[in-house]
PDB file of C-alpha atoms in Angstrom:
ATOM      1  CA  UNK A   1       4.206 -12.845  61.941  1.00 47.00           C
ATOM      2  CA  UNK A   2       3.707 -13.216  58.019  1.00 48.00           C
ATOM      3  CA  UNK A   3      -0.106 -12.929  58.656  1.00 47.00           C
ATOM      4  CA  UNK A   4       0.294  -9.142  59.989  1.00 48.00           C
ATOM      5  CA  UNK A   5       2.713  -7.985  57.171  1.00 47.00           C
ATOM      6  CA  UNK A   6       0.233  -9.425  54.592  1.00 48.00           C
ATOM      7  CA  UNK A   7      -2.789  -7.537  56.188  1.00 46.00           C
ATOM      8  CA  UNK A   8      -0.361  -4.205  56.468  1.00 49.00           C
ATOM      9  CA  UNK A   9       0.706  -4.425  52.775  1.00 56.00           C
ATOM     10  CA  UNK A  10      -2.730  -4.827  51.620  1.00 53.00           C
ATOM     11  CA  UNK A  11      -3.492  -1.807  53.803  1.00 54.00           C
ATOM     12  CA  UNK A  12      -0.718   0.043  52.507  1.00 56.00           C
ATOM     13  CA  UNK A  13      -1.566  -0.467  48.630  1.00 58.00           C
ATOM     14  CA  UNK A  14      -5.151   0.519  49.326  1.00 50.00           C
ATOM     15  CA  UNK A  15      -3.928   3.750  50.903  1.00 50.00           C
ATOM     16  CA  UNK A  16      -1.732   4.110  47.845  1.00 45.00           C
ATOM     17  CA  UNK A  17      -4.433   3.660  45.530  1.00 49.00           C
ATOM     18  CA  UNK A  18      -6.840   6.005  47.257  1.00 48.00           C
ATOM     19  CA  UNK A  19      -4.071   9.047  47.218  1.00 48.00           C
ATOM     20  CA  UNK A  20      -3.601   8.172  43.787  1.00 49.00           C
ATOM     21  CA  UNK A  21      -7.337   8.119  42.755  1.00 47.00           C
ATOM     22  CA  UNK A  22      -8.138  11.656  44.991  1.00 44.00           C
ATOM     23  CA  UNK A  23      -4.946  13.326  42.819  1.00 44.00           C
ATOM     24  CA  UNK A  24      -6.188  11.960  39.719  1.00 45.00           C
ATOM     25  CA  UNK A  25      -9.606  13.566  40.364  1.00 44.00           C
ATOM     26  CA  UNK A  26      -7.883  16.783  41.603  1.00 44.00           C
ATOM     27  CA  UNK A  27      -6.047  17.108  38.356  1.00 38.00           C
ATOM     28  CA  UNK A  28      -8.754  16.446  36.141  1.00 36.00           C
ATOM     29  CA  UNK A  29     -11.074  19.064  37.743  1.00 32.00           C
ATOM     30  CA  UNK A  30      -8.045  21.521  37.045  1.00 32.00           C
ATOM     31  CA  UNK A  31      -7.471  20.588  34.063  1.00 30.00           C
ATOM     32  CA  UNK A  32     -11.074  21.222  32.975  1.00 29.00           C
ATOM     33  CA  UNK A  33     -11.259  24.491  34.578  1.00 29.00           C
ATOM     34  CA  UNK A  34      -8.229  25.431  32.648  1.00 27.00           C
ATOM     35  CA  UNK A  35      -9.796  24.649  29.303  1.00 30.00           C
ATOM     36  CA  UNK A  36     -12.741  26.440  29.863  1.00 31.00           C
ATOM     37  CA  UNK A  37     -11.033  29.349  30.534  1.00 32.00           C
ATOM     38  CA  UNK A  38      -8.762  29.416  27.774  1.00 33.00           C
ATOM     39  CA  UNK A  39     -11.509  28.661  25.427  1.00 35.00           C
ATOM     40  CA  UNK A  40     -13.284  32.255  26.015  1.00 36.00           C
ATOM     41  CA  UNK A  41     -10.230  34.218  27.401  1.00 48.00           C
ATOM     42  CA  UNK A  42     -10.637  36.789  24.691  1.00 75.00           C
ATOM     43  CA  UNK A  43     -14.263  37.666  24.890  1.00 87.00           C
ATOM     44  CA  UNK A  44     -15.919  39.356  27.753  1.00 89.00           C
ATOM     45  CA  UNK A  45     -20.090  38.542  28.575  1.00 87.00           C
ATOM     46  CA  UNK A  46     -21.806  39.919  31.383  1.00 89.00           C
ATOM     47  CA  UNK A  47     -25.048  39.473  31.988  1.00 90.00           C
ATOM     48  CA  UNK A  48     -27.485  37.704  29.540  1.00 89.00           C
ATOM     49  CA  UNK A  49     -30.120  38.529  27.233  1.00 89.00           C
ATOM     50  CA  UNK A  50     -32.873  35.779  28.462  1.00 90.00           C
ATOM     51  CA  UNK A  51     -32.360  37.616  31.882  1.00 90.00           C
ATOM     52  CA  UNK A  52     -33.709  40.595  30.220  1.00 89.00           C
ATOM     53  CA  UNK A  53     -36.337  39.118  28.308  1.00 88.00           C
ATOM     54  CA  UNK A  54     -37.608  37.072  30.563  1.00 92.00           C
ATOM     55  CA  UNK A  55     -36.730  37.839  34.274  1.00 92.00           C
ATOM     56  CA  UNK A  56     -37.403  41.426  34.029  1.00 93.00           C
ATOM     57  CA  UNK A  57     -33.440  42.407  34.746  1.00 92.00           C
ATOM     58  CA  UNK A  58     -33.429  45.691  33.164  1.00 93.00           C
ATOM     59  CA  UNK A  59     -30.825  47.626  35.495  1.00 94.00           C
ATOM     60  CA  UNK A  60     -27.217  48.205  35.040  1.00 92.00           C
ATOM     61  CA  UNK A  61     -24.878  45.178  35.051  1.00 92.00           C
ATOM     62  CA  UNK A  62     -21.907  46.920  33.011  1.00 94.00           C
ATOM     63  CA  UNK A  63     -20.887  50.313  33.881  1.00 95.00           C
ATOM     64  CA  UNK A  64     -19.463  50.975  29.951  1.00 95.00           C
ATOM     65  CA  UNK A  65     -16.689  53.552  31.300  1.00 95.00           C
ATOM     66  CA  UNK A  66     -15.234  50.934  33.680  1.00 95.00           C
ATOM     67  CA  UNK A  67     -13.615  48.772  30.863  1.00 94.00           C
ATOM     68  CA  UNK A  68      -9.977  49.371  30.532  1.00 88.00           C
ATOM     69  CA  UNK A  69      -7.651  49.921  28.098  1.00 87.00           C
ATOM     70  CA  UNK A  70      -9.739  50.487  25.097  1.00 92.00           C
ATOM     71  CA  UNK A  71      -7.551  50.541  21.794  1.00 92.00           C
ATOM     72  CA  UNK A  72      -9.034  47.936  19.698  1.00 94.00           C
ATOM     73  CA  UNK A  73     -12.206  47.384  21.646  1.00 95.00           C
ATOM     74  CA  UNK A  74     -15.225  46.001  20.595  1.00 97.00           C
ATOM     75  CA  UNK A  75     -18.682  45.588  22.008  1.00 96.00           C
ATOM     76  CA  UNK A  76     -22.299  45.820  21.948  1.00 96.00           C
ATOM     77  CA  UNK A  77     -25.650  45.517  23.988  1.00 96.00           C
ATOM     78  CA  UNK A  78     -28.517  47.598  25.037  1.00 95.00           C
ATOM     79  CA  UNK A  79     -28.751  50.404  27.323  1.00 97.00           C
ATOM     80  CA  UNK A  80     -30.106  49.558  30.887  1.00 96.00           C
ATOM     81  CA  UNK A  81     -33.739  49.681  30.816  1.00 97.00           C
ATOM     82  CA  UNK A  82     -34.009  48.977  27.178  1.00 95.00           C
ATOM     83  CA  UNK A  83     -33.937  53.002  26.441  1.00 97.00           C
ATOM     84  CA  UNK A  84     -31.268  52.884  23.627  1.00 98.00           C
ATOM     85  CA  UNK A  85     -28.434  50.667  21.982  1.00 98.00           C
ATOM     86  CA  UNK A  86     -24.690  50.810  22.634  1.00 98.00           C
ATOM     87  CA  UNK A  87     -21.870  49.911  20.452  1.00 98.00           C
ATOM     88  CA  UNK A  88     -17.881  50.095  20.857  1.00 97.00           C
ATOM     89  CA  UNK A  89     -16.340  50.152  17.533  1.00 98.00           C
ATOM     90  CA  UNK A  90     -12.663  50.001  17.785  1.00 97.00           C
ATOM     91  CA  UNK A  91     -12.255  52.368  21.115  1.00 97.00           C
ATOM     92  CA  UNK A  92     -15.259  54.419  20.632  1.00 97.00           C
ATOM     93  CA  UNK A  93     -18.654  54.229  22.099  1.00 98.00           C
ATOM     94  CA  UNK A  94     -21.665  54.997  20.726  1.00 98.00           C
ATOM     95  CA  UNK A  95     -25.313  55.431  22.402  1.00 98.00           C
ATOM     96  CA  UNK A  96     -28.384  55.607  19.900  1.00 98.00           C
ATOM     97  CA  UNK A  97     -31.918  56.624  21.087  1.00 98.00           C
ATOM     98  CA  UNK A  98     -35.203  57.034  19.644  1.00 98.00           C
ATOM     99  CA  UNK A  99     -36.024  60.660  18.998  1.00 98.00           C
ATOM    100  CA  UNK A 100     -39.106  60.036  16.516  1.00 97.00           C
ATOM    101  CA  UNK A 101     -40.677  57.727  14.530  1.00 95.00           C
ATOM    102  CA  UNK A 102     -38.206  58.327  11.625  1.00 96.00           C
ATOM    103  CA  UNK A 103     -35.310  59.838  13.428  1.00 97.00           C
ATOM    104  CA  UNK A 104     -32.580  59.543  16.517  1.00 98.00           C
ATOM    105  CA  UNK A 105     -29.686  60.677  17.694  1.00 98.00           C
ATOM    106  CA  UNK A 106     -26.107  59.047  18.298  1.00 98.00           C
ATOM    107  CA  UNK A 107     -23.611  60.350  20.512  1.00 98.00           C
ATOM    108  CA  UNK A 108     -20.194  59.157  21.393  1.00 98.00           C
ATOM    109  CA  UNK A 109     -19.953  58.406  25.498  1.00 96.00           C
ATOM    110  CA  UNK A 110     -18.787  56.210  27.748  1.00 96.00           C
ATOM    111  CA  UNK A 111     -20.957  57.143  30.789  1.00 96.00           C
ATOM    112  CA  UNK A 112     -23.773  54.690  29.722  1.00 97.00           C
ATOM    113  CA  UNK A 113     -24.194  50.972  31.561  1.00 97.00           C
ATOM    114  CA  UNK A 114     -26.242  47.873  30.038  1.00 96.00           C
ATOM    115  CA  UNK A 115     -28.098  45.078  31.500  1.00 93.00           C
ATOM    116  CA  UNK A 116     -26.191  42.620  29.350  1.00 92.00           C
ATOM    117  CA  UNK A 117     -22.739  43.002  27.315  1.00 95.00           C
ATOM    118  CA  UNK A 118     -20.426  41.358  24.835  1.00 94.00           C
ATOM    119  CA  UNK A 119     -16.857  42.925  24.263  1.00 95.00           C
ATOM    120  CA  UNK A 120     -13.555  41.986  23.052  1.00 93.00           C
ATOM    121  CA  UNK A 121     -10.113  43.497  22.038  1.00 93.00           C
ATOM    122  CA  UNK A 122      -8.934  42.905  18.325  1.00 93.00           C
ATOM    123  CA  UNK A 123      -5.835  44.743  17.011  1.00 91.00           C
ATOM    124  CA  UNK A 124      -5.305  42.582  13.820  1.00 92.00           C
ATOM    125  CA  UNK A 125      -7.599  41.478  11.130  1.00 94.00           C
ATOM    126  CA  UNK A 126      -7.831  39.214   7.907  1.00 94.00           C
ATOM    127  CA  UNK A 127      -9.954  40.650   5.087  1.00 97.00           C
ATOM    128  CA  UNK A 128     -12.177  38.904   3.227  1.00 97.00           C
ATOM    129  CA  UNK A 129     -14.116  40.639   0.018  1.00 97.00           C
ATOM    130  CA  UNK A 130     -17.598  38.950   0.435  1.00 97.00           C
ATOM    131  CA  UNK A 131     -18.794  37.137  -2.632  1.00 97.00           C
ATOM    132  CA  UNK A 132     -21.603  38.380  -4.697  1.00 95.00           C
ATOM    133  CA  UNK A 133     -24.039  35.386  -3.851  1.00 96.00           C
ATOM    134  CA  UNK A 134     -24.032  36.594   0.175  1.00 97.00           C
ATOM    135  CA  UNK A 135     -26.749  38.730   0.472  1.00 97.00           C
ATOM    136  CA  UNK A 136     -28.559  38.415   3.282  1.00 97.00           C
ATOM    137  CA  UNK A 137     -27.872  38.050   7.100  1.00 96.00           C
ATOM    138  CA  UNK A 138     -28.516  34.011   6.975  1.00 96.00           C
ATOM    139  CA  UNK A 139     -25.631  33.779   3.874  1.00 97.00           C
ATOM    140  CA  UNK A 140     -23.606  36.053   5.892  1.00 97.00           C
ATOM    141  CA  UNK A 141     -23.715  33.237   8.935  1.00 95.00           C
ATOM    142  CA  UNK A 142     -23.656  30.297   6.913  1.00 95.00           C
ATOM    143  CA  UNK A 143     -20.367  32.101   5.185  1.00 96.00           C
ATOM    144  CA  UNK A 144     -18.857  32.723   8.609  1.00 95.00           C
ATOM    145  CA  UNK A 145     -19.547  29.694  10.125  1.00 93.00           C
ATOM    146  CA  UNK A 146     -17.771  27.922   6.916  1.00 93.00           C
ATOM    147  CA  UNK A 147     -14.696  30.161   6.951  1.00 92.00           C
ATOM    148  CA  UNK A 148     -14.282  29.467  10.888  1.00 90.00           C
ATOM    149  CA  UNK A 149     -14.093  26.029  11.595  1.00 86.00           C
ATOM    150  CA  UNK A 150     -10.919  26.217  13.149  1.00 83.00           C
ATOM    151  CA  UNK A 151     -11.740  29.228  15.328  1.00 81.00           C
ATOM    152  CA  UNK A 152     -11.409  29.661  18.947  1.00 81.00           C
ATOM    153  CA  UNK A 153     -15.118  30.889  19.477  1.00 83.00           C
ATOM    154  CA  UNK A 154     -17.013  33.265  20.591  1.00 91.00           C
ATOM    155  CA  UNK A 155     -15.182  35.967  18.524  1.00 92.00           C
ATOM    156  CA  UNK A 156     -15.855  39.333  17.164  1.00 94.00           C
ATOM    157  CA  UNK A 157     -16.125  40.460  13.655  1.00 95.00           C
ATOM    158  CA  UNK A 158     -16.768  43.348  11.118  1.00 97.00           C
ATOM    159  CA  UNK A 159     -18.581  43.933   8.097  1.00 98.00           C
ATOM    160  CA  UNK A 160     -17.770  47.297   6.193  1.00 98.00           C
ATOM    161  CA  UNK A 161     -18.663  48.617   2.527  1.00 98.00           C
ATOM    162  CA  UNK A 162     -21.836  49.731   0.961  1.00 98.00           C
ATOM    163  CA  UNK A 163     -25.371  47.940   1.715  1.00 98.00           C
ATOM    164  CA  UNK A 164     -28.019  47.873  -0.635  1.00 98.00           C
ATOM    165  CA  UNK A 165     -30.490  47.972   2.408  1.00 98.00           C
ATOM    166  CA  UNK A 166     -30.902  47.395   5.659  1.00 98.00           C
ATOM    167  CA  UNK A 167     -33.264  47.654   8.697  1.00 98.00           C
ATOM    168  CA  UNK A 168     -31.998  48.368  12.435  1.00 98.00           C
ATOM    169  CA  UNK A 169     -34.041  48.865  15.565  1.00 97.00           C
ATOM    170  CA  UNK A 170     -33.516  50.694  18.511  1.00 98.00           C
ATOM    171  CA  UNK A 171     -35.122  49.903  22.593  1.00 97.00           C
ATOM    172  CA  UNK A 172     -37.252  52.354  23.621  1.00 97.00           C
ATOM    173  CA  UNK A 173     -39.025  50.788  26.708  1.00 96.00           C
ATOM    174  CA  UNK A 174     -41.326  52.982  28.249  1.00 95.00           C
ATOM    175  CA  UNK A 175     -40.269  54.068  32.040  1.00 94.00           C
ATOM    176  CA  UNK A 176     -41.701  51.293  34.693  1.00 93.00           C
ATOM    177  CA  UNK A 177     -42.382  48.780  31.967  1.00 94.00           C
ATOM    178  CA  UNK A 178     -42.037  45.145  33.535  1.00 94.00           C
ATOM    179  CA  UNK A 179     -40.799  42.679  31.195  1.00 92.00           C
ATOM    180  CA  UNK A 180     -41.361  38.863  31.253  1.00 93.00           C
ATOM    181  CA  UNK A 181     -41.609  38.147  27.659  1.00 93.00           C
ATOM    182  CA  UNK A 182     -39.662  39.372  24.352  1.00 89.00           C
ATOM    183  CA  UNK A 183     -42.658  40.853  23.388  1.00 92.00           C
ATOM    184  CA  UNK A 184     -42.800  42.900  26.398  1.00 94.00           C
ATOM    185  CA  UNK A 185     -39.141  43.558  25.996  1.00 91.00           C
ATOM    186  CA  UNK A 186     -39.846  45.240  22.116  1.00 92.00           C
ATOM    187  CA  UNK A 187     -42.615  47.287  23.456  1.00 94.00           C
ATOM    188  CA  UNK A 188     -41.730  51.169  22.126  1.00 94.00           C
ATOM    189  CA  UNK A 189     -39.220  49.602  20.001  1.00 96.00           C
ATOM    190  CA  UNK A 190     -38.693  51.731  16.475  1.00 98.00           C
ATOM    191  CA  UNK A 191     -37.338  50.269  13.280  1.00 98.00           C
ATOM    192  CA  UNK A 192     -35.167  52.428  10.420  1.00 98.00           C
ATOM    193  CA  UNK A 193     -34.456  51.705   6.963  1.00 98.00           C
ATOM    194  CA  UNK A 194     -31.311  52.463   5.578  1.00 97.00           C
ATOM    195  CA  UNK A 195     -30.607  52.488   1.885  1.00 98.00           C
ATOM    196  CA  UNK A 196     -27.875  52.993  -0.376  1.00 98.00           C
ATOM    197  CA  UNK A 197     -25.042  53.715   2.428  1.00 97.00           C
ATOM    198  CA  UNK A 198     -22.137  52.961   3.506  1.00 98.00           C
ATOM    199  CA  UNK A 199     -21.627  51.483   6.887  1.00 98.00           C
ATOM    200  CA  UNK A 200     -19.529  49.405   9.075  1.00 98.00           C
ATOM    201  CA  UNK A 201     -20.919  46.636  11.078  1.00 98.00           C
ATOM    202  CA  UNK A 202     -19.772  45.027  14.172  1.00 98.00           C
ATOM    203  CA  UNK A 203     -21.163  41.313  15.121  1.00 96.00           C
ATOM    204  CA  UNK A 204     -20.105  38.509  17.611  1.00 95.00           C
ATOM    205  CA  UNK A 205     -20.392  34.945  16.463  1.00 93.00           C
ATOM    206  CA  UNK A 206     -21.165  32.293  18.435  1.00 87.00           C
ATOM    207  CA  UNK A 207     -22.813  28.730  18.137  1.00 82.00           C
ATOM    208  CA  UNK A 208     -22.751  28.206  22.165  1.00 81.00           C
ATOM    209  CA  UNK A 209     -24.719  31.414  23.238  1.00 80.00           C
ATOM    210  CA  UNK A 210     -28.061  31.671  22.384  1.00 77.00           C
ATOM    211  CA  UNK A 211     -30.107  33.426  24.722  1.00 67.00           C
ATOM    212  CA  UNK A 212     -26.649  34.942  26.442  1.00 80.00           C
ATOM    213  CA  UNK A 213     -25.807  37.704  23.809  1.00 81.00           C
ATOM    214  CA  UNK A 214     -27.536  35.973  20.697  1.00 84.00           C
ATOM    215  CA  UNK A 215     -31.445  35.621  19.863  1.00 79.00           C
ATOM    216  CA  UNK A 216     -32.666  31.917  20.030  1.00 77.00           C
ATOM    217  CA  UNK A 217     -32.598  31.515  16.232  1.00 80.00           C
ATOM    218  CA  UNK A 218     -29.230  32.998  15.417  1.00 86.00           C
ATOM    219  CA  UNK A 219     -25.409  32.694  15.881  1.00 88.00           C
ATOM    220  CA  UNK A 220     -25.161  36.566  14.990  1.00 91.00           C
ATOM    221  CA  UNK A 221     -25.303  39.596  17.057  1.00 94.00           C
ATOM    222  CA  UNK A 222     -24.852  42.660  15.263  1.00 96.00           C
ATOM    223  CA  UNK A 223     -24.911  46.591  15.169  1.00 98.00           C
ATOM    224  CA  UNK A 224     -24.916  48.671  12.333  1.00 98.00           C
ATOM    225  CA  UNK A 225     -23.555  52.456  12.133  1.00 98.00           C
ATOM    226  CA  UNK A 226     -23.108  54.598   9.033  1.00 98.00           C
ATOM    227  CA  UNK A 227     -20.383  56.074   8.098  1.00 98.00           C
ATOM    228  CA  UNK A 228     -21.515  59.361   8.541  1.00 97.00           C
ATOM    229  CA  UNK A 229     -22.348  58.250  12.292  1.00 98.00           C
ATOM    230  CA  UNK A 230     -25.766  59.542  11.970  1.00 98.00           C
ATOM    231  CA  UNK A 231     -27.658  56.407  12.474  1.00 98.00           C
ATOM    232  CA  UNK A 232     -26.851  53.351  14.512  1.00 98.00           C
ATOM    233  CA  UNK A 233     -28.648  50.379  15.868  1.00 98.00           C
ATOM    234  CA  UNK A 234     -29.221  46.366  16.515  1.00 97.00           C
ATOM    235  CA  UNK A 235     -29.323  44.711  12.808  1.00 97.00           C
ATOM    236  CA  UNK A 236     -32.302  42.913  12.146  1.00 97.00           C
ATOM    237  CA  UNK A 237     -31.963  42.699   7.923  1.00 97.00           C
ATOM    238  CA  UNK A 238     -29.436  43.132   5.832  1.00 98.00           C
ATOM    239  CA  UNK A 239     -29.099  43.182   1.804  1.00 98.00           C
ATOM    240  CA  UNK A 240     -25.661  43.373   1.054  1.00 98.00           C
ATOM    241  CA  UNK A 241     -23.919  45.544  -2.063  1.00 96.00           C
ATOM    242  CA  UNK A 242     -20.374  45.450  -1.838  1.00 97.00           C
ATOM    243  CA  UNK A 243     -18.647  44.415   1.615  1.00 98.00           C
ATOM    244  CA  UNK A 244     -15.487  43.046   3.285  1.00 98.00           C
ATOM    245  CA  UNK A 245     -15.640  40.749   5.964  1.00 98.00           C
ATOM    246  CA  UNK A 246     -12.967  41.115   8.751  1.00 97.00           C
ATOM    247  CA  UNK A 247     -11.971  38.172  10.910  1.00 95.00           C
ATOM    248  CA  UNK A 248      -9.354  38.320  13.953  1.00 92.00           C
ATOM    249  CA  UNK A 249      -6.358  37.184  13.659  1.00 87.00           C
ATOM    250  CA  UNK A 250      -4.976  35.279  16.976  1.00 69.00           C
TER     251      UNK A 250
END
């Protein structure tokens, strides 16, 4: 009888330990899932730049007019089939298209779509005057990185003020083009120079999303619009004049 009781005790202990292990695993998985969700709760990402560039995924993955509650909304990406550039700046949606090597059209429209898109809602900002030694995109990236060590990432930001010069581009892929490389994706693209103008730049910063919504060589994706709203596109080069950086307040 004592031997049987001893065996039962061992079996019972084994069952208890097994149950505790299963509960522990389930709890760990649940906690991990919650942590990841909280990390990116303020940023919405659909599609991926790398799938557009390498896998010919050019069609609509996001209809911009389906985004609800547009107050404080910011977002950017290319137009589907790489026929233009998209920008949402504080709830206003802009679409730019190539009309010639020196001209473009910029319209306020929500009835457009994107093959990849990143967007967020921000209603409160912290303002920082950019120091005079911050003059290029790389300077800006390094400055933002230093200012946001404690930030939850990714996040949206803005830069406003006077530029000395900038270069922006608009995608203008010929109809029916197949895309399996970045070089193919940029066929038809037109660049425009902007000098000595007041502008607003909407950007997204991430150290973890290269190939998703930033190019492989940068933590930034930025679109620039001039204050007269006549020029808008993807920002390629920048020489900063007197500008202010806006970082989101949580």
